[in-house]
Amino acid sequence: AQAGESLTIGKSDYDAFEGLLGEIQSAYSAEDINALRSKVTPEMLSYFSEQLAENASRGVVNKVDNVRLEQGDLAEAWREDTVEYATVAMRFSLADRVIDRATGRTLEGGESGEVTELWTFMRARGDGWLLSAIQQT
């Protein structure tokens, strides 16, 4: 159980989570660190930056397209002082492929698939939601 008081998550929050899912995947796919910066916590930014740097050193790009949230189920939501948190089981479909940076040839993936990940969002009261953690299920 979480320390802190429980929190109610409404439709506007779910809409924000769905928007962030698409925007974050799109920014990651475009290797746009600045776009990511406004949507994720500093810890997540450094995680994504490391992944992008590793891809660059391998000469590949991870392209993520056609991201669509199929279902978002709240796992838990809570408040600690002035910070609110929500963990959501995000089941989404996407086309995920790794391409050669030089030739554009697909090296891995390409077919559409579905994944479920636990995404934790946080916000200081009155601010927008930021992605603070991703756990594979």
CSV table of N, CA and C in Angstrom, one decimal:
chain,number,residue,atom,x,y,z
A,1,ALA,N,0.9,-1.2,0.0
A,1,ALA,CA,0.0,0.0,0.0
A,1,ALA,C,0.9,1.2,0.0
A,2,GLN,N,0.4,2.3,-0.6
A,2,GLN,CA,1.1,3.5,-0.7
A,2,GLN,C,0.9,4.4,0.6
A,3,ALA,N,2.0,5.0,1.0
A,3,ALA,CA,1.8,6.1,2.0
A,3,ALA,C,1.2,7.2,1.3
A,4,GLY,N,0.4,8.0,2.0
A,4,GLY,CA,-0.2,9.2,1.4
A,4,GLY,C,-1.7,8.8,1.2
A,5,GLU,N,-2.4,9.9,0.8
A,5,GLU,CA,-3.9,9.7,0.7
A,5,GLU,C,-4.2,9.3,-0.8
A,6,SER,N,-5.4,8.6,-0.9
A,6,SER,CA,-5.7,8.1,-2.2
A,6,SER,C,-6.3,9.3,-3.0
A,7,LEU,N,-6.3,9.2,-4.3
A,7,LEU,CA,-6.6,10.2,-5.3
A,7,LEU,C,-7.5,9.7,-6.3
A,8,THR,N,-8.5,10.5,-6.7
A,8,THR,CA,-9.4,10.2,-7.7
A,8,THR,C,-8.9,10.7,-9.1
A,9,ILE,N,-8.9,9.7,-10.1
A,9,ILE,CA,-8.5,10.1,-11.4
A,9,ILE,C,-9.7,10.1,-12.3
A,10,GLY,N,-9.8,11.2,-13.0
A,10,GLY,CA,-11.0,11.4,-13.9
A,10,GLY,C,-10.7,11.3,-15.4
A,11,LYS,N,-11.8,11.5,-16.2
A,11,LYS,CA,-11.6,11.3,-17.6
A,11,LYS,C,-10.5,12.3,-18.2
A,12,SER,N,-10.5,13.5,-17.7
A,12,SER,CA,-9.5,14.4,-18.2
A,12,SER,C,-8.1,13.9,-18.0
A,13,ASP,N,-7.9,13.2,-16.8
A,13,ASP,CA,-6.6,12.6,-16.5
A,13,ASP,C,-6.3,11.5,-17.5
A,14,TYR,N,-7.2,10.6,-17.7
A,14,TYR,CA,-7.0,9.6,-18.7
A,14,TYR,C,-6.7,10.1,-20.1
A,15,ASP,N,-7.4,11.2,-20.5
A,15,ASP,CA,-7.1,11.8,-21.8
A,15,ASP,C,-5.7,12.3,-21.8
A,16,ALA,N,-5.3,12.9,-20.7
A,16,ALA,CA,-3.9,13.4,-20.6
A,16,ALA,C,-2.9,12.2,-20.7
A,17,PHE,N,-3.2,11.1,-20.1
A,17,PHE,CA,-2.3,9.9,-20.1
A,17,PHE,C,-2.2,9.4,-21.6
A,18,GLU,N,-3.4,9.3,-22.2
A,18,GLU,CA,-3.4,8.8,-23.6
A,18,GLU,C,-2.6,9.8,-24.5
A,19,GLY,N,-2.8,11.1,-24.3
A,19,GLY,CA,-2.0,12.1,-25.1
A,19,GLY,C,-0.5,11.9,-24.9
A,20,LEU,N,-0.1,11.7,-23.6
A,20,LEU,CA,1.3,11.6,-23.3
A,20,LEU,C,1.9,10.3,-23.9
A,21,LEU,N,1.1,9.2,-23.9
A,21,LEU,CA,1.6,8.0,-24.5
A,21,LEU,C,2.0,8.2,-26.0
A,22,GLY,N,1.1,8.9,-26.8
A,22,GLY,CA,1.4,9.1,-28.2
A,22,GLY,C,2.5,10.1,-28.3
A,23,GLU,N,2.5,11.2,-27.6
A,23,GLU,CA,3.5,12.3,-27.7
A,23,GLU,C,4.9,11.7,-27.3
A,24,ILE,N,5.0,11.0,-26.3
A,24,ILE,CA,6.3,10.4,-25.8
A,24,ILE,C,6.8,9.4,-26.8
A,25,GLN,N,6.0,8.5,-27.3
A,25,GLN,CA,6.4,7.5,-28.3
A,25,GLN,C,6.9,8.3,-29.6
A,26,SER,N,6.2,9.3,-30.0
A,26,SER,CA,6.5,10.0,-31.2
A,26,SER,C,7.8,10.8,-31.0
A,27,ALA,N,8.0,11.4,-29.9
A,27,ALA,CA,9.2,12.2,-29.6
A,27,ALA,C,10.4,11.2,-29.5
A,28,TYR,N,10.2,10.1,-28.9
A,28,TYR,CA,11.3,9.1,-28.8
A,28,TYR,C,11.7,8.6,-30.2
A,29,SER,N,10.7,8.3,-31.0
A,29,SER,CA,10.9,7.8,-32.4
A,29,SER,C,11.6,8.9,-33.2
A,30,ALA,N,11.3,10.1,-33.0
A,30,ALA,CA,12.0,11.2,-33.7
A,30,ALA,C,13.3,11.6,-33.0
A,31,GLU,N,13.7,10.9,-31.9
A,31,GLU,CA,14.9,11.2,-31.2
A,31,GLU,C,15.0,12.7,-30.8
A,32,ASP,N,13.8,13.2,-30.3
A,32,ASP,CA,13.7,14.6,-30.0
A,32,ASP,C,13.7,14.8,-28.5
A,33,ILE,N,14.9,15.0,-27.9
A,33,ILE,CA,15.1,15.1,-26.5
A,33,ILE,C,14.3,16.3,-25.9
A,34,ASN,N,14.3,17.4,-26.7
A,34,ASN,CA,13.6,18.6,-26.2
A,34,ASN,C,12.1,18.4,-26.1
A,35,ALA,N,11.5,17.7,-27.0
A,35,ALA,CA,10.1,17.3,-26.9
A,35,ALA,C,9.9,16.4,-25.7
A,36,LEU,N,10.8,15.5,-25.5
A,36,LEU,CA,10.6,14.6,-24.3
A,36,LEU,C,10.7,15.4,-23.0
A,37,ARG,N,11.6,16.4,-23.0
A,37,ARG,CA,11.9,17.1,-21.7
A,37,ARG,C,10.6,17.6,-21.1
A,38,SER,N,9.7,18.1,-21.9
A,38,SER,CA,8.5,18.7,-21.3
A,38,SER,C,7.4,17.7,-20.9
A,39,LYS,N,7.7,16.4,-21.1
A,39,LYS,CA,6.6,15.4,-20.9
A,39,LYS,C,7.0,14.3,-19.9
A,40,VAL,N,8.3,14.3,-19.5
A,40,VAL,CA,8.8,13.3,-18.6
A,40,VAL,C,9.7,13.9,-17.5
A,41,THR,N,9.9,13.2,-16.4
A,41,THR,CA,10.7,13.6,-15.3
A,41,THR,C,12.2,13.6,-15.7
A,42,PRO,N,13.1,14.3,-15.0
A,42,PRO,CA,14.5,14.2,-15.3
A,42,PRO,C,15.1,12.8,-15.3
A,43,GLU,N,14.6,11.9,-14.4
A,43,GLU,CA,15.0,10.5,-14.4
A,43,GLU,C,14.7,9.8,-15.7
A,44,MET,N,13.4,10.0,-16.1
A,44,MET,CA,13.0,9.3,-17.4
A,44,MET,C,13.7,9.9,-18.6
A,45,LEU,N,14.0,11.2,-18.5
A,45,LEU,CA,14.7,11.9,-19.6
A,45,LEU,C,16.1,11.2,-19.8
A,46,SER,N,16.7,11.0,-18.6
A,46,SER,CA,18.1,10.4,-18.7
A,46,SER,C,18.0,9.0,-19.2
A,47,TYR,N,17.0,8.3,-18.8
A,47,TYR,CA,16.8,6.9,-19.3
A,47,TYR,C,16.6,6.9,-20.8
A,48,PHE,N,15.7,7.7,-21.3
A,48,PHE,CA,15.5,7.8,-22.8
A,48,PHE,C,16.7,8.3,-23.5
A,49,SER,N,17.5,9.3,-22.9
A,49,SER,CA,18.7,9.8,-23.6
A,49,SER,C,19.7,8.7,-23.7
A,50,GLU,N,19.9,7.8,-22.7
A,50,GLU,CA,20.8,6.7,-22.7
A,50,GLU,C,20.4,5.7,-23.8
A,51,GLN,N,19.1,5.4,-23.9
A,51,GLN,CA,18.7,4.5,-25.0
A,51,GLN,C,19.0,5.1,-26.4
A,52,LEU,N,18.7,6.4,-26.5
A,52,LEU,CA,18.9,7.0,-27.8
A,52,LEU,C,20.4,7.0,-28.2
A,53,ALA,N,21.3,7.3,-27.2
A,53,ALA,CA,22.7,7.3,-27.4
A,53,ALA,C,23.2,6.0,-27.7
A,54,GLU,N,22.7,4.9,-27.1
A,54,GLU,CA,23.1,3.6,-27.4
A,54,GLU,C,22.7,3.2,-28.8
A,55,ASN,N,21.5,3.6,-29.2
A,55,ASN,CA,21.0,3.3,-30.6
A,55,ASN,C,22.0,4.0,-31.6
A,56,ALA,N,22.3,5.3,-31.3
A,56,ALA,CA,23.2,6.0,-32.2
A,56,ALA,C,24.5,5.3,-32.3
A,57,SER,N,25.1,4.8,-31.2
A,57,SER,CA,26.4,4.2,-31.3
A,57,SER,C,26.3,2.9,-32.0
A,58,ARG,N,25.1,2.3,-32.1
A,58,ARG,CA,24.9,1.0,-32.8
A,58,ARG,C,24.6,1.3,-34.3
A,59,GLY,N,24.4,2.6,-34.6
A,59,GLY,CA,24.0,3.0,-36.0
A,59,GLY,C,22.6,2.7,-36.3
A,60,VAL,N,21.7,2.6,-35.3
A,60,VAL,CA,20.3,2.3,-35.6
A,60,VAL,C,19.3,3.4,-35.1
A,61,VAL,N,18.1,3.4,-35.5
A,61,VAL,CA,17.0,4.3,-35.1
A,61,VAL,C,15.9,3.4,-34.7
A,62,ASN,N,15.3,3.6,-33.5
A,62,ASN,CA,14.1,2.9,-33.1
A,62,ASN,C,12.8,3.7,-33.5
A,63,LYS,N,12.1,3.2,-34.5
A,63,LYS,CA,10.9,4.0,-35.0
A,63,LYS,C,9.7,3.3,-34.5
A,64,VAL,N,8.8,4.1,-33.9
A,64,VAL,CA,7.6,3.7,-33.3
A,64,VAL,C,6.5,4.4,-33.9
A,65,ASP,N,5.5,3.7,-34.6
A,65,ASP,CA,4.4,4.3,-35.3
A,65,ASP,C,3.1,3.7,-34.9
A,66,ASN,N,2.0,4.4,-35.3
A,66,ASN,CA,0.7,3.9,-35.1
A,66,ASN,C,0.4,3.5,-33.7
A,67,VAL,N,0.8,4.3,-32.7
A,67,VAL,CA,0.6,4.0,-31.3
A,67,VAL,C,-0.9,4.3,-31.0
A,68,ARG,N,-1.6,3.3,-30.5
A,68,ARG,CA,-3.0,3.5,-30.1
A,68,ARG,C,-3.2,2.9,-28.8
A,69,LEU,N,-3.8,3.7,-27.8
A,69,LEU,CA,-4.1,3.1,-26.5
A,69,LEU,C,-5.4,2.2,-26.7
A,70,GLU,N,-5.3,1.0,-26.3
A,70,GLU,CA,-6.4,0.1,-26.4
A,70,GLU,C,-7.2,0.1,-25.1
A,71,GLN,N,-6.4,0.2,-24.0
A,71,GLN,CA,-7.1,0.2,-22.6
A,71,GLN,C,-6.1,0.8,-21.6
A,72,GLY,N,-6.6,1.6,-20.7
A,72,GLY,CA,-5.8,2.1,-19.6
A,72,GLY,C,-6.6,1.8,-18.3
A,73,ASP,N,-6.0,1.0,-17.5
A,73,ASP,CA,-6.6,0.6,-16.2
A,73,ASP,C,-5.8,1.2,-15.1
A,74,LEU,N,-6.4,1.9,-14.2
A,74,LEU,CA,-5.7,2.5,-13.1
A,74,LEU,C,-5.3,1.4,-12.1
A,75,ALA,N,-4.0,1.3,-11.8
A,75,ALA,CA,-3.5,0.4,-10.8
A,75,ALA,C,-3.6,1.0,-9.4
A,76,GLU,N,-3.1,2.3,-9.3
A,76,GLU,CA,-3.2,3.0,-8.1
A,76,GLU,C,-3.0,4.5,-8.3
A,77,ALA,N,-3.5,5.3,-7.4
A,77,ALA,CA,-3.4,6.7,-7.5
A,77,ALA,C,-3.3,7.3,-6.1
A,78,TRP,N,-2.3,8.2,-5.8
A,78,TRP,CA,-2.2,8.7,-4.5
A,78,TRP,C,-1.5,10.0,-4.5
A,79,ARG,N,-1.5,10.7,-3.3
A,79,ARG,CA,-1.0,12.0,-3.2
A,79,ARG,C,0.0,12.0,-2.0
A,80,GLU,N,1.1,12.6,-2.2
A,80,GLU,CA,2.1,12.8,-1.1
A,80,GLU,C,2.4,14.3,-1.1
A,81,ASP,N,2.0,14.9,0.0
A,81,ASP,CA,2.1,16.4,0.1
A,81,ASP,C,1.4,17.1,-1.0
A,82,THR,N,2.2,17.8,-1.9
A,82,THR,CA,1.5,18.5,-3.0
A,82,THR,C,1.8,17.8,-4.3
A,83,VAL,N,2.3,16.6,-4.3
A,83,VAL,CA,2.5,15.8,-5.5
A,83,VAL,C,1.5,14.7,-5.6
A,84,GLU,N,1.0,14.5,-6.9
A,84,GLU,CA,0.0,13.5,-7.1
A,84,GLU,C,0.6,12.5,-8.1
A,85,TYR,N,0.3,11.2,-7.9
A,85,TYR,CA,0.8,10.1,-8.7
A,85,TYR,C,-0.3,9.2,-9.2
A,86,ALA,N,-0.1,8.6,-10.3
A,86,ALA,CA,-1.1,7.7,-10.8
A,86,ALA,C,-0.3,6.6,-11.6
A,87,THR,N,-0.5,5.3,-11.3
A,87,THR,CA,0.1,4.2,-12.1
A,87,THR,C,-1.1,3.6,-12.9
A,88,VAL,N,-0.8,3.5,-14.2
A,88,VAL,CA,-1.9,3.0,-15.1
A,88,VAL,C,-1.3,1.9,-15.9
A,89,ALA,N,-2.0,0.8,-16.0
A,89,ALA,CA,-1.7,-0.3,-16.9
A,89,ALA,C,-2.1,0.1,-18.3
A,90,MET,N,-1.1,0.4,-19.1
A,90,MET,CA,-1.4,0.9,-20.5
A,90,MET,C,-1.3,-0.2,-21.5
A,91,ARG,N,-2.4,-0.6,-22.1
A,91,ARG,CA,-2.3,-1.7,-23.1
A,91,ARG,C,-2.4,-0.9,-24.4
A,92,PHE,N,-1.4,-1.0,-25.3
A,92,PHE,CA,-1.4,-0.2,-26.5
A,92,PHE,C,-0.9,-1.0,-27.7
A,93,SER,N,-1.3,-0.7,-28.8
A,93,SER,CA,-0.8,-1.3,-30.1
A,93,SER,C,0.2,-0.3,-30.7
A,94,LEU,N,1.1,-0.9,-31.4
A,94,LEU,CA,2.1,0.0,-32.1
A,94,LEU,C,2.9,-0.9,-33.1
A,95,ALA,N,3.5,-0.2,-34.0
A,95,ALA,CA,4.4,-0.8,-35.0
A,95,ALA,C,5.8,-0.3,-34.5
A,96,ASP,N,6.6,-1.3,-34.1
A,96,ASP,CA,7.9,-0.9,-33.5
A,96,ASP,C,9.0,-1.6,-34.4
A,97,ARG,N,9.9,-0.8,-34.9
A,97,ARG,CA,11.0,-1.4,-35.7
A,97,ARG,C,12.3,-0.7,-35.5
A,98,VAL,N,13.4,-1.4,-35.7
A,98,VAL,CA,14.7,-0.9,-35.6
A,98,VAL,C,15.3,-0.8,-37.0
A,99,ILE,N,15.7,0.4,-37.4
A,99,ILE,CA,16.2,0.6,-38.8
A,99,ILE,C,17.6,1.0,-38.8
A,100,ASP,N,18.3,0.7,-39.8
A,100,ASP,CA,19.7,1.0,-40.0
A,100,ASP,C,19.7,2.5,-40.4
A,101,ARG,N,20.5,3.3,-39.6
A,101,ARG,CA,20.6,4.7,-39.7
A,101,ARG,C,21.1,5.1,-41.1
A,102,ALA,N,22.0,4.4,-41.6
A,102,ALA,CA,22.6,4.8,-42.9
A,102,ALA,C,21.7,4.4,-44.1
A,103,THR,N,21.1,3.2,-44.1
A,103,THR,CA,20.4,2.7,-45.3
A,103,THR,C,18.9,2.8,-45.2
A,104,GLY,N,18.4,2.9,-43.9
A,104,GLY,CA,17.0,3.0,-43.7
A,104,GLY,C,16.3,1.6,-43.8
A,105,ARG,N,17.2,0.5,-43.9
A,105,ARG,CA,16.7,-0.8,-43.9
A,105,ARG,C,16.2,-1.3,-42.6
A,106,THR,N,15.0,-2.0,-42.5
A,106,THR,CA,14.5,-2.5,-41.3
A,106,THR,C,15.3,-3.7,-40.8
A,107,LEU,N,15.9,-3.6,-39.6
A,107,LEU,CA,16.7,-4.7,-39.1
A,107,LEU,C,15.9,-5.6,-38.1
A,108,GLU,N,15.0,-5.1,-37.4
A,108,GLU,CA,14.2,-5.8,-36.4
A,108,GLU,C,12.8,-5.3,-36.4
A,109,GLY,N,11.8,-6.2,-36.2
A,109,GLY,CA,10.4,-5.7,-36.0
A,109,GLY,C,9.7,-5.3,-37.3
A,110,GLY,N,8.8,-4.4,-37.2
A,110,GLY,CA,8.0,-4.0,-38.3
A,110,GLY,C,6.6,-4.3,-38.3
A,111,GLU,N,6.3,-5.5,-37.8
A,111,GLU,CA,4.8,-5.9,-37.7
A,111,GLU,C,4.2,-5.2,-36.5
A,112,SER,N,2.9,-4.9,-36.5
A,112,SER,CA,2.3,-4.3,-35.4
A,112,SER,C,2.1,-5.3,-34.3
A,113,GLY,N,2.2,-4.8,-33.1
A,113,GLY,CA,2.0,-5.7,-31.9
A,113,GLY,C,1.3,-4.9,-30.8
A,114,GLU,N,1.1,-5.6,-29.7
A,114,GLU,CA,0.4,-5.0,-28.6
A,114,GLU,C,1.3,-5.3,-27.4
A,115,VAL,N,1.4,-4.2,-26.6
A,115,VAL,CA,2.2,-4.4,-25.3
A,115,VAL,C,1.4,-3.8,-24.2
A,116,THR,N,1.7,-4.3,-23.0
A,116,THR,CA,1.1,-3.7,-21.8
A,116,THR,C,2.2,-3.3,-20.9
A,117,GLU,N,2.3,-2.1,-20.5
A,117,GLU,CA,3.3,-1.6,-19.6
A,117,GLU,C,2.6,-0.8,-18.5
A,118,LEU,N,3.2,-0.8,-17.3
A,118,LEU,CA,2.7,0.1,-16.2
A,118,LEU,C,3.5,1.4,-16.3
A,119,TRP,N,2.7,2.5,-16.6
A,119,TRP,CA,3.2,3.8,-16.7
A,119,TRP,C,2.8,4.6,-15.4
A,120,THR,N,3.8,5.2,-14.7
A,120,THR,CA,3.5,6.0,-13.6
A,120,THR,C,3.7,7.5,-13.9
A,121,PHE,N,2.6,8.2,-13.7
A,121,PHE,CA,2.6,9.7,-14.0
A,121,PHE,C,2.6,10.4,-12.7
A,122,MET,N,3.2,11.6,-12.7
A,122,MET,CA,3.2,12.5,-11.5
A,122,MET,C,3.0,13.9,-11.9
A,123,ARG,N,2.4,14.7,-10.9
A,123,ARG,CA,2.3,16.1,-11.2
A,123,ARG,C,2.3,16.8,-9.8
A,124,ALA,N,2.9,18.0,-9.9
A,124,ALA,CA,2.8,18.9,-8.7
A,124,ALA,C,1.4,19.5,-8.9
A,125,ARG,N,0.7,19.6,-7.8
A,125,ARG,CA,-0.7,20.1,-7.8
A,125,ARG,C,-0.8,21.3,-8.7
A,126,GLY,N,-1.7,21.3,-9.7
A,126,GLY,CA,-1.9,22.5,-10.5
A,126,GLY,C,-1.1,22.4,-11.8
A,127,ASP,N,-0.1,21.5,-11.9
A,127,ASP,CA,0.7,21.4,-13.1
A,127,ASP,C,0.2,20.2,-13.9
A,128,GLY,N,0.8,20.1,-15.1
A,128,GLY,CA,0.5,18.9,-16.0
A,128,GLY,C,1.1,17.7,-15.5
A,129,TRP,N,0.6,16.6,-16.0
A,129,TRP,CA,1.2,15.2,-15.7
A,129,TRP,C,2.5,15.0,-16.5
A,130,LEU,N,3.4,14.4,-15.8
A,130,LEU,CA,4.7,14.0,-16.4
A,130,LEU,C,4.9,12.4,-16.3
A,131,LEU,N,5.5,11.8,-17.2
A,131,LEU,CA,5.8,10.4,-17.1
A,131,LEU,C,7.0,10.2,-16.1
A,132,SER,N,6.8,9.4,-15.0
A,132,SER,CA,7.9,9.3,-14.1
A,132,SER,C,8.5,7.9,-14.0
A,133,ALA,N,7.8,6.9,-14.6
A,133,ALA,CA,8.4,5.5,-14.6
A,133,ALA,C,7.6,4.6,-15.6
A,134,ILE,N,8.3,3.7,-16.1
A,134,ILE,CA,7.7,2.6,-17.0
A,134,ILE,C,8.2,1.3,-16.4
A,135,GLN,N,7.3,0.4,-16.2
A,135,GLN,CA,7.6,-1.0,-15.8
A,135,GLN,C,7.0,-1.9,-16.8
A,136,GLN,N,7.8,-2.9,-17.3
A,136,GLN,CA,7.3,-3.9,-18.2
A,136,GLN,C,6.4,-4.8,-17.3
A,137,THR,N,5.4,-5.4,-17.9
A,137,THR,CA,4.6,-6.3,-17.1
A,137,THR,C,4.9,-7.8,-17.5
